[in-house]
Coordinates of C-alpha atoms in Angstrom, one line a residue:
X1 CA -14.9 8.0 10.1
X2 CA -18.4 8.2 12.0
X3 CA -19.4 4.5 11.6
X4 CA -15.4 3.6 12.5
X5 CA -15.9 5.6 16.1
X6 CA -19.6 4.1 16.4
X7 CA -18.0 0.8 16.0
X8 CA -15.2 1.8 18.2
X9 CA -17.5 2.9 21.1
X10 CA -19.1 -0.3 21.2
X11 CA -16.5 -2.3 21.7
X12 CA -16.0 -4.0 25.4
X13 CA -13.6 -3.4 27.7
X14 CA -12.2 -7.0 27.7
X15 CA -10.3 -8.4 24.8
X16 CA -12.1 -8.2 21.4
X17 CA -11.8 -10.1 18.4
X18 CA -11.5 -8.8 14.7
X19 CA -12.7 -11.7 12.2
X20 CA -10.4 -11.9 9.0
X21 CA -13.3 -11.5 6.0
X22 CA -13.0 -14.7 3.8
X23 CA -12.6 -13.6 0.2
X24 CA -12.4 -16.6 -2.3
X25 CA -9.5 -16.8 -4.5
X26 CA -10.6 -16.2 -8.2
X27 CA -6.9 -16.7 -9.7
X28 CA -5.9 -19.4 -11.5
X29 CA -2.9 -20.4 -13.3
X30 CA -2.2 -20.3 -17.0
X31 CA -3.2 -22.8 -19.4
X32 CA -0.5 -24.3 -21.4
X33 CA -2.0 -22.3 -24.4
X34 CA -2.4 -19.1 -22.4
X35 CA 1.0 -19.5 -21.4
X36 CA 2.4 -19.7 -24.9
X37 CA 0.4 -16.6 -25.6
X38 CA 1.2 -14.1 -23.1
X39 CA 3.3 -11.4 -24.2
X40 CA 6.0 -10.6 -22.0
X41 CA 6.8 -7.4 -23.8
X42 CA 3.2 -6.1 -23.9
X43 CA 3.2 -2.6 -22.4
X44 CA 0.3 -1.6 -20.2
X45 CA -1.1 1.5 -20.8
X46 CA -1.8 3.3 -17.7
X47 CA -4.3 6.6 -16.7
X48 CA -3.0 8.5 -13.6
X49 CA -5.9 9.3 -11.2
X50 CA -4.7 12.0 -9.3
X51 CA -2.0 14.5 -10.4
X52 CA -0.7 15.4 -7.1
X53 CA 3.0 14.9 -5.7
X54 CA 3.1 11.0 -5.7
X55 CA 1.0 10.9 -8.9
X56 CA 4.0 13.0 -10.7
X57 CA 6.6 10.7 -8.8
X58 CA 4.7 7.6 -10.6
X59 CA 4.4 9.5 -14.0
X60 CA 8.4 10.2 -13.8
X61 CA 9.0 6.5 -12.8
X62 CA 6.9 5.4 -16.0
X63 CA 9.5 7.3 -18.0
X64 CA 12.0 5.0 -17.5
X65 CA 9.7 1.7 -17.5
X66 CA 10.1 -0.8 -20.3
X67 CA 6.5 -2.5 -19.9
X68 CA 4.3 0.6 -18.6
X69 CA 3.2 4.2 -20.2
X70 CA 1.4 6.9 -19.2
X71 CA -1.6 7.4 -21.7
X72 CA -4.3 9.0 -19.8
X73 CA -5.3 11.7 -16.6
X74 CA -8.2 11.9 -14.5
X75 CA -8.1 15.2 -12.5
X76 CA -10.2 17.6 -11.2
X77 CA -8.3 20.2 -11.6
X78 CA -8.2 21.5 -15.4
X79 CA -4.7 23.4 -15.0
X80 CA -3.1 20.3 -13.8
X81 CA -4.5 18.1 -16.8
X82 CA -3.3 20.9 -19.3
X83 CA 0.2 21.1 -18.1
X84 CA 0.4 17.1 -18.0
X85 CA -1.2 16.7 -21.5
X86 CA 1.9 19.0 -22.8
X87 CA 4.5 17.5 -20.8
X88 CA 3.4 13.7 -21.5
X89 CA 1.8 14.3 -25.3
X90 CA -1.5 12.9 -23.7
X91 CA -4.7 13.4 -26.4
X92 CA -7.7 15.1 -25.3
X93 CA -9.7 12.1 -25.9
X94 CA -7.7 10.3 -23.1
X95 CA -8.4 13.1 -20.4
X96 CA -10.7 13.0 -17.9
X97 CA -12.3 14.5 -14.7
X98 CA -14.0 12.9 -11.7
X99 CA -17.4 13.3 -13.1
X100 CA -16.7 11.8 -16.5
X101 CA -14.3 8.8 -15.8
X102 CA -16.7 6.5 -16.1
X103 CA -16.1 7.1 -19.9
X104 CA -13.0 5.2 -20.1
X105 CA -15.3 2.1 -20.6
X106 CA -15.1 3.0 -24.0
X107 CA -11.6 4.0 -24.4
X108 CA -9.4 1.2 -25.6
X109 CA -6.2 2.8 -25.3
X110 CA -6.3 2.5 -21.5
X111 CA -5.7 -0.9 -19.9
X112 CA -5.2 0.3 -16.1
X113 CA -6.2 3.3 -13.9
X114 CA -3.6 3.8 -10.8
X115 CA -5.7 5.6 -7.9
X116 CA -3.6 8.1 -6.4
X117 CA -6.2 10.3 -4.3
X118 CA -7.1 10.7 -0.6
X119 CA -7.5 7.9 1.0
X120 CA -11.5 8.0 1.2
X121 CA -11.9 8.2 -2.0
X122 CA -10.3 5.0 -2.9
X123 CA -13.4 2.8 -2.9
X124 CA -15.6 4.7 -5.1
X125 CA -13.2 5.7 -7.6
X126 CA -11.7 2.1 -7.5
X127 CA -15.0 0.3 -8.0
X128 CA -16.3 2.7 -10.6
X129 CA -12.8 2.1 -12.5
X130 CA -13.3 -1.6 -12.3
X131 CA -17.0 -1.4 -13.6
X132 CA -15.9 0.3 -16.6
X133 CA -13.7 -2.7 -17.5
X134 CA -10.5 -1.5 -16.6
X135 CA -7.5 -2.8 -14.1
X136 CA -7.3 -1.0 -10.9
X137 CA -4.0 -0.2 -9.5
X138 CA -4.7 1.6 -6.0
X139 CA -2.1 3.4 -3.8
X140 CA -1.8 2.2 -0.4
X141 CA -3.6 2.5 2.3
X142 CA -6.2 1.0 -0.2
X143 CA -9.3 2.2 1.5
X144 CA -9.8 3.6 5.2
X145 CA -11.3 0.5 6.4
X146 CA -11.7 -3.3 6.0
X147 CA -15.5 -3.3 5.1
X148 CA -14.3 -0.8 2.3
X149 CA -11.4 -2.5 1.3
X150 CA -13.6 -5.8 1.2
X151 CA -16.1 -4.2 -1.4
X152 CA -13.3 -3.5 -3.6
X153 CA -12.0 -6.6 -4.1
X154 CA -15.4 -8.0 -4.3
X155 CA -16.3 -5.4 -6.9
X156 CA -13.1 -6.1 -8.9
X157 CA -13.8 -10.0 -8.8
X158 CA -17.2 -9.4 -10.4
X159 CA -15.8 -7.1 -13.0
X160 CA -13.1 -9.5 -13.5
X161 CA -10.3 -7.1 -13.7
X162 CA -6.8 -7.0 -11.4
X163 CA -7.1 -4.9 -8.3
X164 CA -3.2 -4.4 -7.1
X165 CA -2.0 -1.9 -4.4
X166 CA 1.0 0.4 -4.8
X167 CA 3.1 -1.9 -2.4
X168 CA 6.5 -0.7 -4.1
X169 CA 8.8 -2.2 -1.3
X170 CA 7.5 -5.6 -2.5
X171 CA 9.8 -5.6 -5.6
X172 CA 12.8 -3.5 -4.1
X173 CA 15.9 -5.9 -4.5
X174 CA 17.5 -5.0 -0.7
X175 CA 14.0 -5.8 0.9
X176 CA 13.8 -9.2 -1.2
X177 CA 17.4 -10.0 -0.3
X178 CA 16.2 -10.2 3.4
X179 CA 13.1 -12.0 2.6
X180 CA 14.9 -14.5 0.6
X181 CA 17.6 -15.0 3.7
X182 CA 14.7 -15.3 6.2
X183 CA 12.8 -18.0 3.7
X184 CA 16.0 -19.9 3.5
X185 CA 16.8 -20.2 6.8
X186 CA 20.1 -18.0 7.2
X187 CA 18.7 -16.1 10.3
X188 CA 17.5 -19.1 12.2
X189 CA 14.3 -19.0 14.0
X190 CA 12.7 -15.5 13.8
X191 CA 12.0 -13.9 17.1
X192 CA 11.5 -10.3 16.8
X193 CA 10.7 -7.3 14.4
X194 CA 11.4 -3.9 15.1
X195 CA 9.5 -1.1 12.6
X196 CA 9.9 2.7 13.1
X197 CA 7.7 4.5 10.8
X198 CA 7.6 8.2 10.8
X199 CA 8.2 12.2 10.4
X200 CA 7.5 15.5 11.0
X201 CA 4.1 16.7 9.0
X202 CA 4.3 20.1 7.4
X203 CA 1.2 22.2 6.6
X204 CA -1.7 21.6 8.6
X205 CA -4.4 22.3 6.1
X206 CA -3.4 19.2 3.9
X207 CA -5.5 16.5 3.5
X208 CA -3.7 14.0 5.4
X209 CA -4.4 15.6 8.7
X210 CA -8.2 16.0 7.3
X211 CA -10.3 12.8 9.0
X212 CA -12.7 12.9 6.3
X213 CA -10.4 12.8 3.3
X214 CA -7.7 10.3 5.1
X215 CA -9.7 8.3 7.6
X216 CA -7.0 8.7 9.9
X217 CA -3.4 10.4 10.7
X218 CA 0.0 8.7 10.6
X219 CA -1.0 4.9 10.7
X220 CA -3.1 5.2 7.2
X221 CA -0.1 7.4 5.8
X222 CA 3.3 5.9 7.2
X223 CA 2.6 3.1 9.8
X224 CA 1.2 0.9 7.6
X225 CA 4.8 0.5 6.2
X226 CA 5.7 -1.0 9.7
X227 CA 2.3 -3.3 9.7
X228 CA 3.0 -4.6 6.1
X229 CA 7.0 -5.0 6.5
X230 CA 6.2 -6.7 9.8
X231 CA 4.2 -9.4 7.8
X232 CA 6.6 -10.1 4.9
X233 CA 9.5 -10.0 7.2
X234 CA 8.3 -12.4 9.4
X235 CA 6.6 -14.6 6.9
X236 CA 3.4 -14.9 9.3
X237 CA 0.3 -12.8 10.0
X238 CA -0.5 -11.4 13.2
X239 CA -3.0 -13.2 15.7
X240 CA -3.0 -10.2 18.0
X241 CA -2.3 -6.5 18.8
X242 CA -2.1 -4.0 21.5
X243 CA -1.7 -0.1 20.9
X244 CA -1.3 3.0 22.6
X245 CA -1.6 6.6 21.5
X246 CA 0.1 9.6 22.2
X247 CA -1.0 13.1 20.9
X248 CA 0.8 16.1 22.2
X249 CA -0.7 18.8 19.7
X250 CA -4.5 18.3 19.7
X251 CA -5.3 21.3 17.6
X252 CA -2.9 20.1 14.6
X253 CA -3.9 16.6 15.2
X254 CA -7.8 16.9 15.6
X255 CA -10.3 13.9 16.5
X256 CA -9.6 11.2 14.1
X257 CA -6.1 11.8 13.6
X258 CA -3.6 9.7 15.2
X259 CA -0.1 11.6 15.6
X260 CA 1.8 9.0 17.6
X261 CA 0.9 5.6 18.1
X262 CA 3.0 2.5 19.5
X263 CA 2.0 -1.0 18.8
X264 CA 2.6 -4.6 19.2
X265 CA 1.8 -7.7 17.3
X266 CA 2.0 -11.3 18.2
X267 CA 2.3 -14.0 15.7
X268 CA 1.5 -17.7 15.6
X269 CA 5.1 -18.9 16.1
X270 CA 5.6 -16.7 18.8
X271 CA 7.5 -13.6 17.3
X272 CA 6.9 -10.3 18.9
X273 CA 6.7 -7.1 16.5
X274 CA 7.3 -3.6 18.3
X275 CA 6.5 -0.5 16.2
X276 CA 6.0 2.9 15.9
X277 CA 3.9 5.4 13.8
X278 CA 4.3 9.0 14.0
X279 CA 3.6 12.3 12.4
X280 CA 6.0 14.2 15.0
X281 CA 9.5 12.7 14.8
X282 CA 12.3 12.1 12.2
X283 CA 15.4 10.2 11.7
X284 CA 13.4 6.8 11.8
X285 CA 12.5 4.6 8.8
X286 CA 14.0 1.5 10.2
X287 CA 13.3 -2.3 10.1
X288 CA 15.1 -4.7 12.2
X289 CA 14.7 -8.4 12.2
X290 CA 16.4 -10.8 14.7
X291 CA 17.0 -14.6 14.4
X292 CA 18.4 -17.4 16.5
X293 CA 21.3 -17.1 13.9
X294 CA 21.2 -13.8 12.3
X295 CA 19.4 -10.4 11.9
X296 CA 18.9 -7.6 9.3
X297 CA 18.8 -4.2 9.8
X298 CA 17.7 -1.6 7.2
X299 CA 17.9 2.4 7.6
X300 CA 16.1 3.8 5.4
X301 CA 13.8 1.0 5.0
X302 CA 11.0 2.2 3.0
X303 CA 11.9 5.6 1.5
X304 CA 12.3 6.3 -1.9
X305 CA 15.9 6.9 -2.0
X306 CA 18.1 3.7 -2.1
X307 CA 17.2 1.5 0.9
X308 CA 20.4 0.7 3.0
X309 CA 21.2 -1.5 6.0
X310 CA 23.2 -4.8 6.4
X311 CA 22.7 -8.3 7.8
X312 CA 24.6 -10.7 9.9
X313 CA 26.6 -11.6 6.8
X314 CA 27.4 -8.2 5.7
X315 CA 25.8 -4.9 3.8
X316 CA 22.9 -4.8 2.0
X317 CA 24.2 -3.4 -1.4
X318 CA 22.1 -4.4 -4.2
X319 CA 21.6 -1.9 -7.1
X320 CA 19.2 0.9 -6.6
X321 CA 16.6 1.5 -9.2
X322 CA 13.4 4.2 -9.1
X323 CA 11.0 2.0 -6.6
X324 CA 8.0 3.1 -8.7
X325 CA 9.6 2.2 -12.1
X326 CA 10.4 -1.6 -11.0
X327 CA 6.8 -1.6 -9.5
X328 CA 5.0 -0.6 -12.7
X329 CA 7.3 -3.0 -14.8
X330 CA 6.4 -6.0 -12.5
X331 CA 2.6 -4.9 -12.6
X332 CA 2.1 -5.4 -16.2
X333 CA 3.9 -9.0 -15.8
X334 CA 1.3 -9.7 -13.1
X335 CA -1.6 -8.2 -15.2
X336 CA -0.7 -9.6 -18.7
X337 CA 1.5 -12.3 -18.1
X338 CA -0.1 -14.2 -14.6
X339 CA 3.5 -13.5 -12.9
X340 CA 3.1 -14.4 -9.3
X341 CA 5.3 -11.8 -7.4
X342 CA 7.6 -13.0 -4.5
X343 CA 5.4 -10.7 -2.4
X344 CA 1.8 -10.5 -3.1
X345 CA 0.3 -6.8 -4.0
X346 CA -3.0 -7.7 -4.9
X347 CA -6.1 -6.3 -3.4
X348 CA -6.5 -9.1 -0.5
X349 CA -2.8 -8.3 0.1
X350 CA -4.0 -4.9 1.1
X351 CA -7.3 -6.0 2.7
X352 CA -5.0 -7.9 5.2
X353 CA -3.5 -4.5 6.1
X354 CA -6.4 -2.7 6.7
X355 CA -8.0 -5.7 9.1
X356 CA -5.0 -4.7 11.2
X357 CA -5.3 -1.2 11.0
X358 CA -9.0 -1.6 12.4
X359 CA -7.9 -3.7 15.2
X360 CA -5.1 -1.0 15.9
X361 CA -7.9 1.3 16.3
X362 CA -9.7 -0.8 18.6
X363 CA -7.0 -1.8 20.8
X364 CA -6.0 2.2 21.3
X365 CA -9.9 2.9 22.3
X366 CA -10.1 -0.1 25.0
X367 CA -6.8 -0.4 26.1
X368 CA -7.3 -4.2 25.3
X369 CA -5.6 -6.9 23.2
X370 CA -7.6 -6.9 19.9
X371 CA -7.5 -10.8 18.7
X372 CA -7.4 -11.3 14.8
X373 CA -9.2 -14.5 14.2

């Protein structure tokens, strides 16, 4: 946080630019022999790092997964490990704490580690997992800034392992239906996107309201959905951002924790996105995409329950499957079979969102338009 604040304080009063770091792609198509030998039914054996509420959700999702199985635990709380061991029949040799989990290097039972810890811990933990030779699945936001995200991508490339980000919406059926309608031109020329992301946060002592652990407030936790959604719904990358912050409770939302930020993004074609990120309002979670021939609106647009909405052609009514179950099955395909998802979920995709978040924080600080170049 301190480095981010120092960086922001040095920003000039005029429009400033944030460079998107160049990272060469190390992915390659499967050869004919590799394609033939790929195992479409191979199960991804996962250790969960961080046994909190979302870790619990992912574990439950894997109970119904065809291609992913919970086989290991990493936690700093021994009582949680004991309870999970019993519930999921995890052997002692697959259980670790935050000090000794580097030993997974010598454990052939584990293919990947899903990092579900506070944001500020992601970089170090993901890099250690990569150095142990295991694939990394990291919950969003992947880091607390773009510099850290870039380090994670480079470390996983160097180790020759996959880095995937927990973008569950990239596999959700109604979301993919809208994206495909946009791709086939059914909405015409896209002109506008609106993303409203937020809820009233509770317990003021939780880690999400601790700037040292979270790296920010609502933007990191929930606003990132509107950033990411704007990108996959429009099919473009933003070239500038502007942003404004409102803070009504400086005690609960201390320095470094944003309460409410409205932000705008401009895209190369002229599309404008108008978005809201907040920890002090409910009844949001809405996406709206408008084109010259039609529209799509979704509410809820990113929640855990069924995604609901409609387009100019009728209701969105694809069947609902627990998002994390679909995500884990699809990630097994990415890791083992070289499957390319409709919407990327790799580390470079996560890095793009972190570049935009950095730019939004800079726009709040300077009051100026920040260019993304």
